[in-house]
mmCIF file of C-alpha atoms and ligand atoms in Angstrom:
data_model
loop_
_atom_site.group_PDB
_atom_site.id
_atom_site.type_symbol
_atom_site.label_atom_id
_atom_site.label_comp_id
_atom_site.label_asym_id
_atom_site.label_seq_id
_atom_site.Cartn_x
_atom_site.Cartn_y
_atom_site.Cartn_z
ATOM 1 C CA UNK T 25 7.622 -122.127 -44.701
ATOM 2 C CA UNK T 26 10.614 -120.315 -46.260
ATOM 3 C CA UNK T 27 13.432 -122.903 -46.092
ATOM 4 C CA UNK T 28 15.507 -120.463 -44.568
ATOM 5 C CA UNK T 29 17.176 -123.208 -41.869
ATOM 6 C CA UNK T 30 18.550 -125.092 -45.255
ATOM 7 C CA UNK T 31 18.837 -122.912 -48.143
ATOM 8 C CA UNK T 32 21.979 -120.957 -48.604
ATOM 9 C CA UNK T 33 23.829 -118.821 -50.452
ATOM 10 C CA UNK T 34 26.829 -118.951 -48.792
ATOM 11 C CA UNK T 35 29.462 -120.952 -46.404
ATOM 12 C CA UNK T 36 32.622 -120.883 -45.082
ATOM 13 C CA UNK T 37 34.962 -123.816 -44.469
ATOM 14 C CA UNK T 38 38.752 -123.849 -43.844
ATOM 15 C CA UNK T 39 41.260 -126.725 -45.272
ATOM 16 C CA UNK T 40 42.730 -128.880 -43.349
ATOM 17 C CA UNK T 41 46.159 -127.976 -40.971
ATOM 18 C CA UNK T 42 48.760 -130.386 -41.336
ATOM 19 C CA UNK T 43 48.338 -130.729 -37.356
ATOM 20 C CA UNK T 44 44.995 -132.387 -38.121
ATOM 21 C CA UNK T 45 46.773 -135.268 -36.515
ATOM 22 C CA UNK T 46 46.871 -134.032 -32.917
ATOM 23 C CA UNK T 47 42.895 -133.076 -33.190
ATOM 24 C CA UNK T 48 41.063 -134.329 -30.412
ATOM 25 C CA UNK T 49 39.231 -138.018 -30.654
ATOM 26 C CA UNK T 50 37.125 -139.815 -28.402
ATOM 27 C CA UNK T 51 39.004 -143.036 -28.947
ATOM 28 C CA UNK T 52 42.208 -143.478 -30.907
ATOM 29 C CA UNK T 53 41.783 -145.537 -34.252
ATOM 30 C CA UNK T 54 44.152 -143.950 -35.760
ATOM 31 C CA UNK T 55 46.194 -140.386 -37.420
ATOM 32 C CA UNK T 56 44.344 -138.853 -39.778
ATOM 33 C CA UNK T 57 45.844 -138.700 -43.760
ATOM 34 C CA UNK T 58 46.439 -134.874 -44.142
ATOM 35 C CA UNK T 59 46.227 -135.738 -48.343
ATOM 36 C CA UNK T 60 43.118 -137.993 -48.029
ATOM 37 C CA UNK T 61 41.372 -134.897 -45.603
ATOM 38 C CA UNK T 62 42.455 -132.352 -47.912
ATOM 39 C CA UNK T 63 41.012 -134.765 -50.962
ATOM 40 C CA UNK T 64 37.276 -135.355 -49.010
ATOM 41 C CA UNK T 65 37.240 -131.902 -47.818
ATOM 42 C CA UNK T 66 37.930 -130.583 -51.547
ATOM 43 C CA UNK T 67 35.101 -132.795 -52.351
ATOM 44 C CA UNK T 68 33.161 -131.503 -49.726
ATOM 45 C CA UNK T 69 33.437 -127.804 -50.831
ATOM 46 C CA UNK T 70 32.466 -128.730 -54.876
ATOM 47 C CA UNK T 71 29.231 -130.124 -53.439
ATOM 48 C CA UNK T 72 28.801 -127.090 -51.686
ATOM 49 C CA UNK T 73 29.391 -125.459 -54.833
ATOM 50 C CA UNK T 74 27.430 -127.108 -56.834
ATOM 51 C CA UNK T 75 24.568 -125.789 -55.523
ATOM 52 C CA UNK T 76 25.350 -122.323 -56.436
ATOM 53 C CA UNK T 77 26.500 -121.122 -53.327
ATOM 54 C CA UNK T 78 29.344 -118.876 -52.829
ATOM 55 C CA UNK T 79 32.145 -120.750 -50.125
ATOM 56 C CA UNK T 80 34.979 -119.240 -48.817
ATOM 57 C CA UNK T 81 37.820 -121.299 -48.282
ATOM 58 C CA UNK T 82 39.996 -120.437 -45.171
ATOM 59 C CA UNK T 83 43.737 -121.469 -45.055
ATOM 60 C CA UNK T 84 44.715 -123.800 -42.827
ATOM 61 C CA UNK T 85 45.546 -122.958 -39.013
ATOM 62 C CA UNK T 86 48.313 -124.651 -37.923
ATOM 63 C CA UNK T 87 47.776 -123.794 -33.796
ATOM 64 C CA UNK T 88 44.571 -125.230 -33.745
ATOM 65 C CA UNK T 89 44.477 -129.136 -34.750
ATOM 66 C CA UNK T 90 40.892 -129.108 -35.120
ATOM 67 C CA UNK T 91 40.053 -125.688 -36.779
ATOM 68 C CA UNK T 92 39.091 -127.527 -39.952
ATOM 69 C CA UNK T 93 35.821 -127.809 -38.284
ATOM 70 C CA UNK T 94 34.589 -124.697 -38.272
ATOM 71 C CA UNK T 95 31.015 -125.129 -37.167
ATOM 72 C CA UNK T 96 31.802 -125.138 -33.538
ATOM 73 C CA UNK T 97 32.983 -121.390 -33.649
ATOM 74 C CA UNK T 98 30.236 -119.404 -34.719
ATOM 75 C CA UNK T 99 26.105 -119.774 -35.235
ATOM 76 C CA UNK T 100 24.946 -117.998 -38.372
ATOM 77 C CA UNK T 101 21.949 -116.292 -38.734
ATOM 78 C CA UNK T 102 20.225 -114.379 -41.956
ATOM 79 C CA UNK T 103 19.773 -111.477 -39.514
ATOM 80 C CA UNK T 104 23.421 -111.784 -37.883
ATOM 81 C CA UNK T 105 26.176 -114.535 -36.180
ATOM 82 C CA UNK T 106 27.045 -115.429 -32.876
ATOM 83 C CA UNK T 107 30.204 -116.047 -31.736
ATOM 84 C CA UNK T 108 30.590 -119.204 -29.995
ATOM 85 C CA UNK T 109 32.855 -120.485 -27.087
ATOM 86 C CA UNK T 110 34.236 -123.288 -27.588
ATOM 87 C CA UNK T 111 34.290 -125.787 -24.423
ATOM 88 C CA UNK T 112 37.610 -127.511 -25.282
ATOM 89 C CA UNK T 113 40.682 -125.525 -24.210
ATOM 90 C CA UNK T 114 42.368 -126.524 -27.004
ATOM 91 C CA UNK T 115 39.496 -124.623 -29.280
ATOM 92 C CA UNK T 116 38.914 -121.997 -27.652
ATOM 93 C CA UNK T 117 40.793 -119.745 -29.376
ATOM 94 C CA UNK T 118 39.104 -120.368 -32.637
ATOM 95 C CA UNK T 119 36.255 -118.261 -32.125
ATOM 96 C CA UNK T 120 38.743 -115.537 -31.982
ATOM 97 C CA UNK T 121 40.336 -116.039 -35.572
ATOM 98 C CA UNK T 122 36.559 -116.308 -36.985
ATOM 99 C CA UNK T 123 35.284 -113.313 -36.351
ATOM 100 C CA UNK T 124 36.831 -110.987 -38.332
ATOM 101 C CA UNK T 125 35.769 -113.647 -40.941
ATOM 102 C CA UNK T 126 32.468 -113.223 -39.933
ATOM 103 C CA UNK T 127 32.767 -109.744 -40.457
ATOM 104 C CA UNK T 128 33.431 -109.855 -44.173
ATOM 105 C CA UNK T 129 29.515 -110.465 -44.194
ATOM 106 C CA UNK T 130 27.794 -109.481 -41.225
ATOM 107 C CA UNK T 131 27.373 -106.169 -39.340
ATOM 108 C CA UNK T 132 25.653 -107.549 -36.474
ATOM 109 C CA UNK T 133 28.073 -109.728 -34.263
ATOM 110 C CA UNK T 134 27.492 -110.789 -30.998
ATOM 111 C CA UNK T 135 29.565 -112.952 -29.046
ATOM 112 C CA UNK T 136 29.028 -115.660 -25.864
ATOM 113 C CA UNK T 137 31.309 -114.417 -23.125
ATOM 114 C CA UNK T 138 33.496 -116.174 -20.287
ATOM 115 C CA UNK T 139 32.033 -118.227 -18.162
ATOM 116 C CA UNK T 140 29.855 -120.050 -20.365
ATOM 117 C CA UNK T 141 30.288 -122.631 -23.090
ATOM 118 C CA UNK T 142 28.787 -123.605 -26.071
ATOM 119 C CA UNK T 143 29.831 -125.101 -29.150
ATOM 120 C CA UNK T 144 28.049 -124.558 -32.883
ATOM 121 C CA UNK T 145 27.912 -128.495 -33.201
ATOM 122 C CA UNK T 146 25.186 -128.788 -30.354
ATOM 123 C CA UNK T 147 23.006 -126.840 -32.007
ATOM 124 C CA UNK T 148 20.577 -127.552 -34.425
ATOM 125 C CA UNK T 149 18.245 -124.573 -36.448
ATOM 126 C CA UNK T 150 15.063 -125.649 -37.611
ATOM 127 C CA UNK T 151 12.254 -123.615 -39.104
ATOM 128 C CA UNK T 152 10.540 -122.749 -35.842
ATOM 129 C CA UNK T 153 13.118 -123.227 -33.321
ATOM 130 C CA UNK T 154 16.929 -123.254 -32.021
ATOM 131 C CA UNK T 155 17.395 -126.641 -30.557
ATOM 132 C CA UNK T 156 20.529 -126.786 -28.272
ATOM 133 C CA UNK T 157 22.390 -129.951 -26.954
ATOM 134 C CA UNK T 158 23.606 -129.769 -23.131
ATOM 135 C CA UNK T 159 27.000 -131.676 -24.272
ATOM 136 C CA UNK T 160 30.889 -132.294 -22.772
ATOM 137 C CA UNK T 161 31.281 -129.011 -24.679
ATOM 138 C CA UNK T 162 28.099 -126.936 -24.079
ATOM 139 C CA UNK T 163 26.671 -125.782 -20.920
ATOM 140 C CA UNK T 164 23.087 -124.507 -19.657
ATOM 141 C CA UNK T 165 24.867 -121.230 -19.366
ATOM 142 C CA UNK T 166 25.984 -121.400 -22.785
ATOM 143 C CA UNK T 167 22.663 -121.945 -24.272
ATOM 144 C CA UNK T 168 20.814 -119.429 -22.115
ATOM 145 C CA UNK T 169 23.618 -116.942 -23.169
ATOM 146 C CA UNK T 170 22.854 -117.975 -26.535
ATOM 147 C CA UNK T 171 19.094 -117.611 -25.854
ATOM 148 C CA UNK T 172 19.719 -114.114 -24.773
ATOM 149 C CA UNK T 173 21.870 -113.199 -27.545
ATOM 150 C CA UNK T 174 19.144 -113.899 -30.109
ATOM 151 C CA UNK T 175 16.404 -112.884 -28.323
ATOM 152 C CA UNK T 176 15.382 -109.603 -30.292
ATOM 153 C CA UNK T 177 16.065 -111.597 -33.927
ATOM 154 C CA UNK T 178 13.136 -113.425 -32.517
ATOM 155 C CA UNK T 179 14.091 -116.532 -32.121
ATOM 156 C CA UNK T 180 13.174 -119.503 -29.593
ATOM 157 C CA UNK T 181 15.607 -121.507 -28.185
ATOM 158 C CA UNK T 182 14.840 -125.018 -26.654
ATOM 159 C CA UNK T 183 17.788 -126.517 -24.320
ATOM 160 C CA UNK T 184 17.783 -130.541 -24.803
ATOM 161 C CA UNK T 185 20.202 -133.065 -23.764
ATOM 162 C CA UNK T 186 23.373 -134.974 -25.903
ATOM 163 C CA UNK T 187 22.920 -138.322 -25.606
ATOM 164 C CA UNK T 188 25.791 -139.671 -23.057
ATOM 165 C CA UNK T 189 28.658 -140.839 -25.286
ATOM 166 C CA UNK T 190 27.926 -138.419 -27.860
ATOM 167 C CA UNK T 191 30.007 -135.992 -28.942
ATOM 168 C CA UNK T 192 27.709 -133.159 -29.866
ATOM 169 C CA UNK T 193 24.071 -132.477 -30.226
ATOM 170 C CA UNK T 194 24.008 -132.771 -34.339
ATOM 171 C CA UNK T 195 27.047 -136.104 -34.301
ATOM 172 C CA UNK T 196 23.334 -137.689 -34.213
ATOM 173 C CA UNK T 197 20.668 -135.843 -36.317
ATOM 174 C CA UNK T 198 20.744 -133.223 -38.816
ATOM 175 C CA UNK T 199 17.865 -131.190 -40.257
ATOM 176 C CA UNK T 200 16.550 -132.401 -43.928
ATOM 177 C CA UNK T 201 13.579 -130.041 -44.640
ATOM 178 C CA UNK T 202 11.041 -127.836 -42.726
ATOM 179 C CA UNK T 203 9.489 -130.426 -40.946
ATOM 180 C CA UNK T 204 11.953 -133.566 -41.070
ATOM 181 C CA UNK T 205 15.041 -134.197 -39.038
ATOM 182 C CA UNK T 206 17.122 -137.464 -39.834
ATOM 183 C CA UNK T 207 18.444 -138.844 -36.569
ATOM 184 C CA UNK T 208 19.826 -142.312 -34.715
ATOM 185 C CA UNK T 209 16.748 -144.203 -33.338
ATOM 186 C CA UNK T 210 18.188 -144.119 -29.810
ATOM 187 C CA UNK T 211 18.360 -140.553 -29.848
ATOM 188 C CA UNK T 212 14.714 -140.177 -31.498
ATOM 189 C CA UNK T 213 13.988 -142.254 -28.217
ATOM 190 C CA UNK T 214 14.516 -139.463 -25.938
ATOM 191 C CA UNK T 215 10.975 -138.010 -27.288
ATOM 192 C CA UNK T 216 13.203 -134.154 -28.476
ATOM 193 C CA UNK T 217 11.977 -134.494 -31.972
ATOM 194 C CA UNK T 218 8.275 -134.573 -31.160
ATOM 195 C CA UNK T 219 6.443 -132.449 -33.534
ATOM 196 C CA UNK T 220 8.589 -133.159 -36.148
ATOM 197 C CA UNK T 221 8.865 -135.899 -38.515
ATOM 198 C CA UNK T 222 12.085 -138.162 -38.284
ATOM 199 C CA UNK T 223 13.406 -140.574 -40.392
ATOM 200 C CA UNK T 224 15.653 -143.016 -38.367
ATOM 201 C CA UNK T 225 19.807 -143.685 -39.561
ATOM 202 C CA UNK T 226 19.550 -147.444 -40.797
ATOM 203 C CA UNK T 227 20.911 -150.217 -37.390
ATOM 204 C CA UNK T 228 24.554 -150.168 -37.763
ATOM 205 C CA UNK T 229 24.769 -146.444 -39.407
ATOM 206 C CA UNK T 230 24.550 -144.732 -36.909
ATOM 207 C CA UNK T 231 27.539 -142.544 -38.184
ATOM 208 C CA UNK T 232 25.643 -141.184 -41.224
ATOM 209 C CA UNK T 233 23.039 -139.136 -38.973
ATOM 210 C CA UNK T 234 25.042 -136.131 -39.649
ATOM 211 C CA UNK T 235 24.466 -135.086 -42.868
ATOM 212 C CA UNK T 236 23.378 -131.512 -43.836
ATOM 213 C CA UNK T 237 20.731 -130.354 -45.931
ATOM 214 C CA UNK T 238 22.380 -127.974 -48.122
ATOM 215 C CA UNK T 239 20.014 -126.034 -50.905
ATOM 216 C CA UNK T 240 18.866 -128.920 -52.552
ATOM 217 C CA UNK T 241 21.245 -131.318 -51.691
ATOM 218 C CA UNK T 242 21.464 -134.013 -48.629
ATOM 219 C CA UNK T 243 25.288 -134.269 -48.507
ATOM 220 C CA UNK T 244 25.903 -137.008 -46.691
ATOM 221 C CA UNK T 245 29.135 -139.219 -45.322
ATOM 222 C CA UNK T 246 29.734 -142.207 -47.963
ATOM 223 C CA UNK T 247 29.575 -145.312 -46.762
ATOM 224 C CA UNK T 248 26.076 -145.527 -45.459
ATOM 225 C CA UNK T 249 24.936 -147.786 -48.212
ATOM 226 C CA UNK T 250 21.059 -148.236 -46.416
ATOM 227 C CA UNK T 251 20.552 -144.474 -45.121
ATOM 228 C CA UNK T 252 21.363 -142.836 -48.502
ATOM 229 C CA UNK T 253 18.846 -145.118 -50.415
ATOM 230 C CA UNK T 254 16.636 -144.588 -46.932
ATOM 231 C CA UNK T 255 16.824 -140.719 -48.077
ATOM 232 C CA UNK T 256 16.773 -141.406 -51.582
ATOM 233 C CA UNK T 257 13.434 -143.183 -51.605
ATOM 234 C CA UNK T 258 12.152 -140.102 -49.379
ATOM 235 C CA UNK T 259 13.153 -138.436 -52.652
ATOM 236 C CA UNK T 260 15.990 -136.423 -51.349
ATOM 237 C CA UNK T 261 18.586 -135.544 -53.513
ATOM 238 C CA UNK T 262 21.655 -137.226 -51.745
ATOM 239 C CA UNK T 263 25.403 -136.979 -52.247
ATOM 240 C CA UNK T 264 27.876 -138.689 -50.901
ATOM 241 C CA UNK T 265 31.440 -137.275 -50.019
ATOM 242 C CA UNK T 266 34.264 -139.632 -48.633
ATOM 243 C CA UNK T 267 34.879 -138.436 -44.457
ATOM 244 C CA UNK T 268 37.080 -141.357 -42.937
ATOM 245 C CA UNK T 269 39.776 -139.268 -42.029
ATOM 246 C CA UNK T 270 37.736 -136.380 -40.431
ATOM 247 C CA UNK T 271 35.578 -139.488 -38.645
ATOM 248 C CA UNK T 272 38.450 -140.279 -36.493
ATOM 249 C CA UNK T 273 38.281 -137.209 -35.124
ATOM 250 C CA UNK T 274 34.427 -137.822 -34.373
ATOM 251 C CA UNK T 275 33.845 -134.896 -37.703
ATOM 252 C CA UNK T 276 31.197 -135.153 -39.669
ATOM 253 C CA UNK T 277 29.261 -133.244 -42.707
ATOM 254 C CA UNK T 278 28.142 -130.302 -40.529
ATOM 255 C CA UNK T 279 31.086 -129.410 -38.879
ATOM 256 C CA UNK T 280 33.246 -128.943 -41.679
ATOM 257 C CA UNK T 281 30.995 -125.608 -42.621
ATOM 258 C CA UNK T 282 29.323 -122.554 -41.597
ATOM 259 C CA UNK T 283 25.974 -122.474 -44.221
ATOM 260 C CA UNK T 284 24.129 -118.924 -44.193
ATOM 261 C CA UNK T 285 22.915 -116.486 -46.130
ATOM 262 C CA UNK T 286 24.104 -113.241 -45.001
ATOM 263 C CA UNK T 287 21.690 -109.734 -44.572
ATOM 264 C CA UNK T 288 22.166 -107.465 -48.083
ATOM 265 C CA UNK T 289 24.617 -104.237 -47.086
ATOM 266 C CA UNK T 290 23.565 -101.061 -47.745
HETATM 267 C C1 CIR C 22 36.478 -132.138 -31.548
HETATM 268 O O1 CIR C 22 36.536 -133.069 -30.750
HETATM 269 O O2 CIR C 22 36.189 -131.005 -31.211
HETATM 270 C C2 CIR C 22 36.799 -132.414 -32.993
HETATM 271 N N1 CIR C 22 37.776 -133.441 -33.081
HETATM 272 C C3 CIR C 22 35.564 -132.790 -33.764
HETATM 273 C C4 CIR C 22 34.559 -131.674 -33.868
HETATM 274 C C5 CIR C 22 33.352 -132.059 -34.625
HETATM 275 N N2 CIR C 22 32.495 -130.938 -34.781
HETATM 276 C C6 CIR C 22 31.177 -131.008 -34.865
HETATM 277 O O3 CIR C 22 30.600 -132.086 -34.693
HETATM 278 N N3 CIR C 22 30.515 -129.893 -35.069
#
């Protein structure tokens, strides 16, 4: 067991546009604070930190109200990234202004082509597999163009389903170590984790299942007074960073980042 699907030496994230307040939401509670966002997400990126890693900050992109969360444009791999394609017009042309991000760090880029759809928050990389959420956003196309992609880096890729009402795959787990995923109960119900251990999102927080195991943090959405001491107990070493303003736009801890750790260049 190497820890590869959690340890990291690097990430990208991008602030916050000021058009954050146009991003797309299941149900309206609300604009988001572009100064409170850009406080949590600055937050967000000294946790990252913290851990040694090496984050690259993108500026903000003004044409796309939800490019802050830059998860559901790309899947990175230690042996290379995938481009992803986004399944909400609106996105879709973030995948485009990531690549030559990617670039800066990867030689080996492949990238999911029209028709299909998938998006980087229905997917989920453990130690042994790819797990990949049929969602609003991604379709079986999507994933078996992803499975194709990856193919010959050797990786498996298992198709599952979103729960109905749920945004994206990882809105309700998130991967903690080699062999433990944290996730809602009612999703745990649908029998996708078996073979791995799960620890269950206290009744009522359902919103803290996604977290992300980041070297040897849990960074996790504050609030979530029973989960965190849940994780703590488990002996995970959790942090807490502030996300009410990138919760009304149904973001969580994992989609404000990309988490790799890139192939050495010759
Ligand atoms: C959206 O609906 O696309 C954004 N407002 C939220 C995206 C959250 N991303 C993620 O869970 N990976």
């Amino acid at each position: 067991m190497s820890g590869k699907s959690y340890r990291f030496t690097h990430a990208i994230s991008r602030r916050p546009a000021a058009s954050i307040t146009d991003g797309l939401r299941a149900v309206d509670t609300g604009a988001p604070d572009l100064a409170l966002f850009e406080q949590h997400h600055a937050d967000y990126v000294a946790a990252l930190r913290s851990t040694g890693a090496e984050v690259t900050v993108l500026d903000p992109l003004e044409d796309y109200p939800d490019s802050v969360f830059v998860e559901d444009a790309a899947l990175c791999l230690p042996e290379g990234a995938v481009v992803m394609r986004p399944g909400a017009p609106s996105r879709l042309g973030e995948a485009a202004e990531m690549a030559p991000v990617l670039a800066r760090f990867y030689d080996d880029i492949r990238t999911i082509t029209d028709p299909h759809y998938i998006e980087g928050g229905d997917i989920l990389t453990t130690e042994k597999e790819i797990l990949v959420g049929t969602s609003d956003r991604t379709t079986s196309g999507g994933i078996d163009a992803l499975r194709a992609a990856v193919a010959d880096w050797g990786y498996t890729v298992r198709e599952v389903a979103t729960p109905p009402g749920v945004l994206h795959f990882k809105t309700d787990c998130s991967l903690l170590d080699e062999e433990t995923i944290l996730a809602t109960e009612r999703f745990d119900a649908s029998g996708c984790f078996a073979g791995y251990r799960v620890i269950h999102t206290a009744a009522g927080e359902e919103a803290a299942a996604n977290t992300i195991r980041f070297n040897e943090l849990v960074i996790m959405p504050a609030g979530f007074p029973r989960t965190a001491e849940t994780l703590d107990k488990a002996g995970y070493a959790v942090r807490e960073v502030g996300n009410s303003e990138a919760a009304k736009l149904d973001g969580g801890m994992s989609c404000l980042s990309l988490r790799f750790s890139p192939p050495a260049r010759g």
